[in-house]
Coordinates of C-alpha atoms in Angstrom, one line a residue:
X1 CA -53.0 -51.7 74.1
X2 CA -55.1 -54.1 71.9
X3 CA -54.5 -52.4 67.8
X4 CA -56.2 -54.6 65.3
X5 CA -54.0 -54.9 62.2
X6 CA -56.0 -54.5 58.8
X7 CA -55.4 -57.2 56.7
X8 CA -53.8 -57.8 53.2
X9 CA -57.4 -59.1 52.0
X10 CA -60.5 -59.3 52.8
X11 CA -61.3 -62.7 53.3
X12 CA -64.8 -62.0 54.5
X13 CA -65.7 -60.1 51.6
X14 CA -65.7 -63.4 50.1
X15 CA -67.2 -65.2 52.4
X16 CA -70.5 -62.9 51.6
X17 CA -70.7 -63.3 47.8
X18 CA -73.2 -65.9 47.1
X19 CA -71.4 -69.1 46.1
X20 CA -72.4 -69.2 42.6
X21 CA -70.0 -65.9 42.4
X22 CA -67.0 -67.1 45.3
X23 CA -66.3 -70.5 43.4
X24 CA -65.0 -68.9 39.8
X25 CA -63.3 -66.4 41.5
X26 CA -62.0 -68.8 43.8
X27 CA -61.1 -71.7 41.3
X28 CA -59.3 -68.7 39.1
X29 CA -56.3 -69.2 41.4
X30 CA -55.6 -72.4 41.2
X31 CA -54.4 -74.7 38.7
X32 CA -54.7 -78.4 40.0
X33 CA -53.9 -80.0 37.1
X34 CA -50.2 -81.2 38.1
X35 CA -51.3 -82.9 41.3
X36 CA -54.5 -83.9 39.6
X37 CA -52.2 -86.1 36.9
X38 CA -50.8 -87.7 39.8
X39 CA -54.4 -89.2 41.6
X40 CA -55.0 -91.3 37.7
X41 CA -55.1 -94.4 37.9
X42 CA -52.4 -96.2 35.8
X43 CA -54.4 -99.2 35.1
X44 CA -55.6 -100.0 31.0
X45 CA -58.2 -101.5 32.9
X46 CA -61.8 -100.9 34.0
X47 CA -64.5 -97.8 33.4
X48 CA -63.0 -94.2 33.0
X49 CA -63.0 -92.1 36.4
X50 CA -64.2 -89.3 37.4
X51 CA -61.8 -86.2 36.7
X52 CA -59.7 -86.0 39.1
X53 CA -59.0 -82.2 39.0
X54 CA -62.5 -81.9 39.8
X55 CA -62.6 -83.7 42.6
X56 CA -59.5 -82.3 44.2
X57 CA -61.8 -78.5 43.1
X58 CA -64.6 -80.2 45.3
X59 CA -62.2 -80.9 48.3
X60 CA -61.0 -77.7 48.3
X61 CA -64.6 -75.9 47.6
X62 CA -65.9 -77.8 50.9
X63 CA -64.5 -75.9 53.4
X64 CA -65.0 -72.7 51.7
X65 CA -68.8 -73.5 51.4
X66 CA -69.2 -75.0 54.9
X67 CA -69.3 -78.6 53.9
X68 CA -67.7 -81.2 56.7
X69 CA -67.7 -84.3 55.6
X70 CA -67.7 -86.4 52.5
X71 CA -71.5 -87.5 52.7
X72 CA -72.2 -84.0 52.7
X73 CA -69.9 -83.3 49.8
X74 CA -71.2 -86.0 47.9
X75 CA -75.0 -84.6 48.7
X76 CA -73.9 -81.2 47.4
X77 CA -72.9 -82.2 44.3
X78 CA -75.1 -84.9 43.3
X79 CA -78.1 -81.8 43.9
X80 CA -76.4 -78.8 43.3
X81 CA -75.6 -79.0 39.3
X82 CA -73.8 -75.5 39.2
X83 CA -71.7 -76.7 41.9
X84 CA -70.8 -79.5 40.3
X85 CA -70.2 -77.8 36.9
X86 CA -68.0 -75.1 39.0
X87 CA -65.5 -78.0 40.4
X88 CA -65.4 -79.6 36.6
X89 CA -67.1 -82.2 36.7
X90 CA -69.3 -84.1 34.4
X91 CA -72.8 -83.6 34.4
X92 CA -74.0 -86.4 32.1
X93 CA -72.9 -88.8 34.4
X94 CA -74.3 -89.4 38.3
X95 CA -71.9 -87.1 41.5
X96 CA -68.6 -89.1 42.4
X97 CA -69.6 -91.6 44.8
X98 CA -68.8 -91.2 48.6
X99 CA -66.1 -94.3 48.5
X100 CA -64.6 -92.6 45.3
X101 CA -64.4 -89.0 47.4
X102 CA -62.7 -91.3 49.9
X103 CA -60.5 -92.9 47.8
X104 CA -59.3 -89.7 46.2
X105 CA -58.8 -88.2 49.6
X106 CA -56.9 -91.1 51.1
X107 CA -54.1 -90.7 47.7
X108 CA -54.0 -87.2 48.5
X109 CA -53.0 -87.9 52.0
X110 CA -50.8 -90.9 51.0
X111 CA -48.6 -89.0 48.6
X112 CA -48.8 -85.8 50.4
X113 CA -49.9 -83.5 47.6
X114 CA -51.8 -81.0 50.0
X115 CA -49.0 -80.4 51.6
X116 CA -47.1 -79.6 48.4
X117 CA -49.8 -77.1 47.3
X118 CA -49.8 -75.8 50.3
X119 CA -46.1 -74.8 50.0
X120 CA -46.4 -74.4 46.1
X121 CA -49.0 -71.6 47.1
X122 CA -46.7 -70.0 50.1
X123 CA -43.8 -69.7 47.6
X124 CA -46.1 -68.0 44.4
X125 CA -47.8 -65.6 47.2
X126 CA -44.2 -64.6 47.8
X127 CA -43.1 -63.7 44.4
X128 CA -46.7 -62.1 43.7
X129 CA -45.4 -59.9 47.1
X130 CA -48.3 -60.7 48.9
X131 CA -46.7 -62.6 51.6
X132 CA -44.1 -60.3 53.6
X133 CA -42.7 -62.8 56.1
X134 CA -40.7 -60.5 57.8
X135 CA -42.8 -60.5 61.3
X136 CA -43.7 -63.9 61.8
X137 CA -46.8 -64.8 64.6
X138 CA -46.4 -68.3 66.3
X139 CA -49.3 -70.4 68.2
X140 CA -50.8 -73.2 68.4
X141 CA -55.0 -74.1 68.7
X142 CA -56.4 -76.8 69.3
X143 CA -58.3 -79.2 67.4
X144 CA -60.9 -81.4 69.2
X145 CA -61.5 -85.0 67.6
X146 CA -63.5 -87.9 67.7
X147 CA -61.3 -90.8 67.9
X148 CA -61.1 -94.2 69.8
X149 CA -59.1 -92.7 73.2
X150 CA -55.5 -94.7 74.1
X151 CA -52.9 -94.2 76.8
X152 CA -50.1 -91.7 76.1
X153 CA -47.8 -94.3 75.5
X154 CA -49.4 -95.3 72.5
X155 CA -50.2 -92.1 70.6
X156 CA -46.6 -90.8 71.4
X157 CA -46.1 -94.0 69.0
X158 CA -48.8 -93.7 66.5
X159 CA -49.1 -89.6 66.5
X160 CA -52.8 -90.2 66.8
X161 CA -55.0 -88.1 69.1
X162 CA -54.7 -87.5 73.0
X163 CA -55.7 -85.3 75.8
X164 CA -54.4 -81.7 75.8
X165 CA -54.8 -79.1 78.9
X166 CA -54.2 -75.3 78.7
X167 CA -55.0 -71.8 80.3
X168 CA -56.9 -69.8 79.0
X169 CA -56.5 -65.7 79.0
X170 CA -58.4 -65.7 82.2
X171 CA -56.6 -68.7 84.0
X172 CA -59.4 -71.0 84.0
X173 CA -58.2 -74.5 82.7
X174 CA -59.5 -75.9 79.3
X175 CA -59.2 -79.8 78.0
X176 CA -60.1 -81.4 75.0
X177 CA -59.3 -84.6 73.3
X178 CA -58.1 -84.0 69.7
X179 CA -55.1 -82.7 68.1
X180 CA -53.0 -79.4 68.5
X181 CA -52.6 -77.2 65.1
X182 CA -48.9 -75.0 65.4
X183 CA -49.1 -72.3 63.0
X184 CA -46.7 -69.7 61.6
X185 CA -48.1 -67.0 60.3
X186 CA -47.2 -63.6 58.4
X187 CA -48.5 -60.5 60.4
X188 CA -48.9 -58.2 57.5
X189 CA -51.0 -60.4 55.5
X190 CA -52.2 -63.2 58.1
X191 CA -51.9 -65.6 56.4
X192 CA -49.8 -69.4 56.9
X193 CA -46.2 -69.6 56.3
X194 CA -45.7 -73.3 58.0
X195 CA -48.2 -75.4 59.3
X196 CA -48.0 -78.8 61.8
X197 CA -50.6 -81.1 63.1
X198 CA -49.3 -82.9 66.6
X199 CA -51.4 -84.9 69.2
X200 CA -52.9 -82.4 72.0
X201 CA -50.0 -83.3 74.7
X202 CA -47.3 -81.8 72.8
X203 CA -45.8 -78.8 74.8
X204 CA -45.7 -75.7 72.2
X205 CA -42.4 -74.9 73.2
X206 CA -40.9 -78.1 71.5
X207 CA -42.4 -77.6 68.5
X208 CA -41.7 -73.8 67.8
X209 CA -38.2 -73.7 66.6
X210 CA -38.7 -76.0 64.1
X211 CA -41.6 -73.4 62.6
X212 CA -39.6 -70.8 63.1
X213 CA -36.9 -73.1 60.5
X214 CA -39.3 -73.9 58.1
X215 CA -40.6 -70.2 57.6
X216 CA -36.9 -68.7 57.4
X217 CA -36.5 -71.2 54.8
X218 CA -39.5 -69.5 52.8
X219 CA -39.0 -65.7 53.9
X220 CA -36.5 -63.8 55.4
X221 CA -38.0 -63.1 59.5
X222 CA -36.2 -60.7 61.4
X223 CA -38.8 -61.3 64.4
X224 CA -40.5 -63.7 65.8
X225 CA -44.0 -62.9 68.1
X226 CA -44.8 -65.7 70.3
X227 CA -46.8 -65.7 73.6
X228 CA -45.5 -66.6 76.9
X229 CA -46.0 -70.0 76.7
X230 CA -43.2 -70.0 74.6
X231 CA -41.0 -68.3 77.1
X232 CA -37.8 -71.4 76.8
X233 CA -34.0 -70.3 76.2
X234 CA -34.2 -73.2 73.0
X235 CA -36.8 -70.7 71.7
X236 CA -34.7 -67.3 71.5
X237 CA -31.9 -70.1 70.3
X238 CA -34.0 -70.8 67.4
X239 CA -34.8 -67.8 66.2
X240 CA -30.9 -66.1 67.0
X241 CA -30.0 -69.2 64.6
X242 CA -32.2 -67.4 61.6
X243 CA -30.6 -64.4 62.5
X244 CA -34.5 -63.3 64.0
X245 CA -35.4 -62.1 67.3
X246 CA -37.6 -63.7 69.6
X247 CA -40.6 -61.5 70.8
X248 CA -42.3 -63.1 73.9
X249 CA -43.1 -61.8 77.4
X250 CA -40.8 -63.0 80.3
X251 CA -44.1 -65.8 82.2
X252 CA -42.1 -65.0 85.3
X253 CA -44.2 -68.1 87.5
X254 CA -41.3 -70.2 89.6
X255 CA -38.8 -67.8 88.0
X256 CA -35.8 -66.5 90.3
X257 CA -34.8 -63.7 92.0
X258 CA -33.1 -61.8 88.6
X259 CA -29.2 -60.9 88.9
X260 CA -28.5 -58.3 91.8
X261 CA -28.8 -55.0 90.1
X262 CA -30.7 -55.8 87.4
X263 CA -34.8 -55.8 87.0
X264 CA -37.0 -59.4 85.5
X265 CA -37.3 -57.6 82.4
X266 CA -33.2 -56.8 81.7
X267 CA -33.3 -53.1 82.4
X268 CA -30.1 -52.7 85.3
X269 CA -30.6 -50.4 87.9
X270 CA -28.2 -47.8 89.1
X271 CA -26.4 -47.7 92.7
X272 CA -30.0 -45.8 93.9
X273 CA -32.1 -48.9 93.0
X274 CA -33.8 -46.6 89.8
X275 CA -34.0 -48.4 86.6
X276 CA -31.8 -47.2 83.7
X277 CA -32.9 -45.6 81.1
X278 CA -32.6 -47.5 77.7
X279 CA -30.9 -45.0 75.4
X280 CA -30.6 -47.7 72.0
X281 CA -28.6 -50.6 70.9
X282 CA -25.6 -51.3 68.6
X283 CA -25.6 -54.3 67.0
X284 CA -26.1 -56.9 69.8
X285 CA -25.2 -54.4 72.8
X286 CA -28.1 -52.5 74.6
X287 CA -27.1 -49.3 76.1
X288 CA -28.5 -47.7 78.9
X289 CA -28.0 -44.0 80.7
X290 CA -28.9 -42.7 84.4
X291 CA -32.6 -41.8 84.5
X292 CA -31.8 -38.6 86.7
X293 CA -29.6 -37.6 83.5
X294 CA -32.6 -38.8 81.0
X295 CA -35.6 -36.5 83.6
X296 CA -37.0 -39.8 84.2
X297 CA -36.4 -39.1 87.7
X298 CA -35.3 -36.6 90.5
X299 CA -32.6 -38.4 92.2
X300 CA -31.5 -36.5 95.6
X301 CA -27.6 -37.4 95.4
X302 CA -28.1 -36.4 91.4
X303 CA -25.9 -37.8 89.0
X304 CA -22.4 -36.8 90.7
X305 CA -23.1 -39.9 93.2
X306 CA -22.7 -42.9 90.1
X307 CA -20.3 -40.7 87.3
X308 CA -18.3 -37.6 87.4
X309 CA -19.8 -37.5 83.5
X310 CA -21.8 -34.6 82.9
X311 CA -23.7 -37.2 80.6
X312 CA -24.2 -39.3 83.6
X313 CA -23.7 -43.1 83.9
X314 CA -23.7 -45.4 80.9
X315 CA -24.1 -49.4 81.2
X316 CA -23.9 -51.6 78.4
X317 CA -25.3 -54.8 78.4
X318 CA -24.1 -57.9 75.5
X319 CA -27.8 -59.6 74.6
X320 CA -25.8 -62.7 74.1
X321 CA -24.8 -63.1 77.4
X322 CA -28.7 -64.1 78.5
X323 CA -30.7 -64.8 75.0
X324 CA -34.1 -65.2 77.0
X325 CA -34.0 -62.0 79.3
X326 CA -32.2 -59.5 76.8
X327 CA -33.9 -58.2 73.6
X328 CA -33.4 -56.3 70.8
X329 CA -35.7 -54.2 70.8
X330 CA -35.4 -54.0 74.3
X331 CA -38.3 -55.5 76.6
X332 CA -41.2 -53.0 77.4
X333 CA -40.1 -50.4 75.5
X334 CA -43.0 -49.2 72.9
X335 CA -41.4 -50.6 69.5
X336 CA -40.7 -54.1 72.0
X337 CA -44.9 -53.5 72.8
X338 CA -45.9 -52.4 69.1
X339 CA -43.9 -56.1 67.7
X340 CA -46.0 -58.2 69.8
X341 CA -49.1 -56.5 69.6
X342 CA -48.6 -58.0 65.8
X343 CA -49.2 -61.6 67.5
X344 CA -53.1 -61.1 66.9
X345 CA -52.4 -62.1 63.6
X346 CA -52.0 -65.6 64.5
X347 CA -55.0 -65.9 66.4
X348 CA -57.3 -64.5 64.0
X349 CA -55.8 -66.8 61.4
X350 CA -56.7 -69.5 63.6
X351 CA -60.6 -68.1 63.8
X352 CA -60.7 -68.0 60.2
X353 CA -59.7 -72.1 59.8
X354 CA -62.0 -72.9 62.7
X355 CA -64.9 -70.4 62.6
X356 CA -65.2 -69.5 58.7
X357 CA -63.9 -73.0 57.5
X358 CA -64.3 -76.3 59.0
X359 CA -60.4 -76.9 60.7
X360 CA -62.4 -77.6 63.7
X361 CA -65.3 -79.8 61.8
X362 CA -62.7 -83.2 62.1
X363 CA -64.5 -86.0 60.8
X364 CA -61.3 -88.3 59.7
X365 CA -58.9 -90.2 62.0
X366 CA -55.3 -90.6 61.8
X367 CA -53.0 -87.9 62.6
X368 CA -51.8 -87.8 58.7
X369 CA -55.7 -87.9 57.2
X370 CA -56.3 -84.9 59.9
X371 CA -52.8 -83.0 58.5
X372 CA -54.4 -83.4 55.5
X373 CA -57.9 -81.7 56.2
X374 CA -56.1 -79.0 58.4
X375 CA -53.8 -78.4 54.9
X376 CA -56.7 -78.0 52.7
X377 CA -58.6 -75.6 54.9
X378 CA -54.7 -73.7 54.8
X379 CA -55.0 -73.9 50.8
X380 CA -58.3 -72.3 50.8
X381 CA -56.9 -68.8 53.0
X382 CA -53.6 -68.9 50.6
X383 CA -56.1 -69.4 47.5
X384 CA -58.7 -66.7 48.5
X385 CA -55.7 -64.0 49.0
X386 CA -54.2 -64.7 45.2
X387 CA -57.7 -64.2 44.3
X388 CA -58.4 -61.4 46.0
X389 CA -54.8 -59.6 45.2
X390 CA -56.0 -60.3 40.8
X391 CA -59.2 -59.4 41.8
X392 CA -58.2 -56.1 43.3
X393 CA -55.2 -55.6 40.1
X394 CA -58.0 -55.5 37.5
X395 CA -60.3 -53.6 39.6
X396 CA -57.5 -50.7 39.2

């Protein structure tokens, strides 16, 4: 069953106000001047530049107001005057040109510094408490680009765009030539805990235990929902190693016959062939009972045939012994189903990036120039939730 979470803040609430009102409330949230101080130039020499807070204010306003690309930026704020006021910079003098938007951009990539906000911003939504991070959502989406096209060879060298195929939810198979964006993401809140940029050919699976590091670094998971593309032993490792568990369905295509006496999904059977009855866990042991003693069905020997118990037969199962077909909660029952119905978070993070934003707008090349675009879109989600969460504290 399909339950759509309500989120922490209403992003699209914002996305209505007119922009004149979105950008002060939006700009309230961030203070840019530390990374600004590192884009100056350290030269005596030559004409004053623009401010370079108020630039880094424009970069971040453009995906919030729709804008793509830096000609369009430039446009925007050499004939919109408020606009320009709002990101801070001068109006006695003429817009920032489009090379010095470039420029600014390129130091921003080079030095990394929307990365660092990015995690700057994770960490002060977590002491503000409005990042959770206990029920983490993992996918990846992809990002198409416009890029020179190489063999494989080459961009498992230079990172840079290639080819990527997937199924969608109906089977049918989708390509695209771009880039894939793997996201962690808080359920309560929907919001990005980690974020990584890779070349489209990248299987998900390789990259998802290193997210699921780099968010138990900034929070404190105990689970993990991923879909079944992510179904690989080295996943449920992963999250076991950040003392998390792993919710992903069993994708049971080329899998094997499971062991005798015990159903695909870990549930063992009794000596009539019914499936056990899960009856709780301790710790990492899963216990199951006799579903004739449990009514869940009307066995004709009873349950004199398996245990001379009048509480009928009990098998215990270690989750350790198989990480990927044993859970905790245990597979299909309805806390199991109620965890990953939480992995709709994830994907309507991703709408918001590529829909509301312009994540899938790329109009850069280079894998890092892209991680930087794809972290700046991030920034304005992270941004628009403080916002929201002081808007909503002096409301009351």
């Amino acid at each position: 069953m399909y339950i759509l979470q309500e989120s922490l803040f209403s992003f699209e609430e914002l996305l209505k106000m007119q922009s004149k009102e979105r950008l002060p409330i939006f700009f309230s949230s961030l203070d840019l001047r530390p990374y600004a101080k590192e884009l100056r130039s350290r030269s005596p020499r030559g004409a004053d530049g623009h401010c370079r807070q108020g630039i880094l204010r424009a970069l971040l306003a453009a995906p919030l107001e729709g804008i793509a690309t830096l000609t369009a930026l430039h446009h925007r704020l050499s004939t919109d005057l408020r606009f320009r006021y709002q990101c801070g910079l001068s109006l006695d003098r003429e817009a920032p040109s489009i090379s010095t938007l470039s420029r600014v951009f390129a130091d921003v990539t080079k030095k990394e510094l929307a990365k660092r906000l990015f995690e700057d911003r994770v960490a002060h939504l977590r002491l503000e408490g409005v990042l959770d991070g206990s029920h983490v959502a993992i996918d990846s989406t992809a990002i198409r680009a416009y890029e020179r096209k190489q063999p494989k060879r080459k961009s498992e060298q230079t990172g840079n765009a290639n080819w990527g195929v997937k199924l969608d939810s109906f089977g049918n198979k989708i390509t695209w030539f771009g880039y894939k964006l793997h996201l962690a993401v808080d359920t309560k809140s929907e919001l990005p805990l980690v974020l990584e940029v890779t070349p489209a050919h990248v299987n998900d699976g390789e990259k998802a235990p290193g997210l699921m590091e780099q968010a138990a670094s900034r929070t404190a998971p105990r689970f993990f929902m991923l879909d079944a593309g992510y179904d690989q032993l080295k996943v449920y490792e992963a999250a076991r190693n950040v003392k998390a568990q792993a919710i992903i369905p069993l994708n049971l295509r080329r899998e094997k016959e499971p062991p005798a006496g015990m159903r695909s999904n870990g549930t063992p059977c009794c000596s009539m062939g019914y499936a056990m009855t899960y009856w709780g866990a301790d710790g990492d042991i899963l216990k199951f009972r006799c579903p004739h003693a449990t009514g869940k069905v009307d066995c004709p020997l009873g349950m004199a045939a398996c245990s001379s118990s009048n509480y009928g037969m009990v098998v215990k199962v270690d989750v350790r012994e198989d990480l990927r077909r044993y859970c905790h909660p245990h597979r299909d029952t309805k806390r199991w189903k109620a965890l990953y119905n939480e992995r709709t978070s994830v994907e309507r993070c991703n709408a918001r990036l590529k829909c509301s934003l312009t994540a899938d707008a790329l109009h850069v090349r280079g894998i890092e120039k892209v991680t930087t675009h794809l972290y700046l879109n991030a920034i304005v989600l992270l941004a628009s939730a403080v916002a929201a969460s002081r808007l909503a504290k002096a409301v009351a």
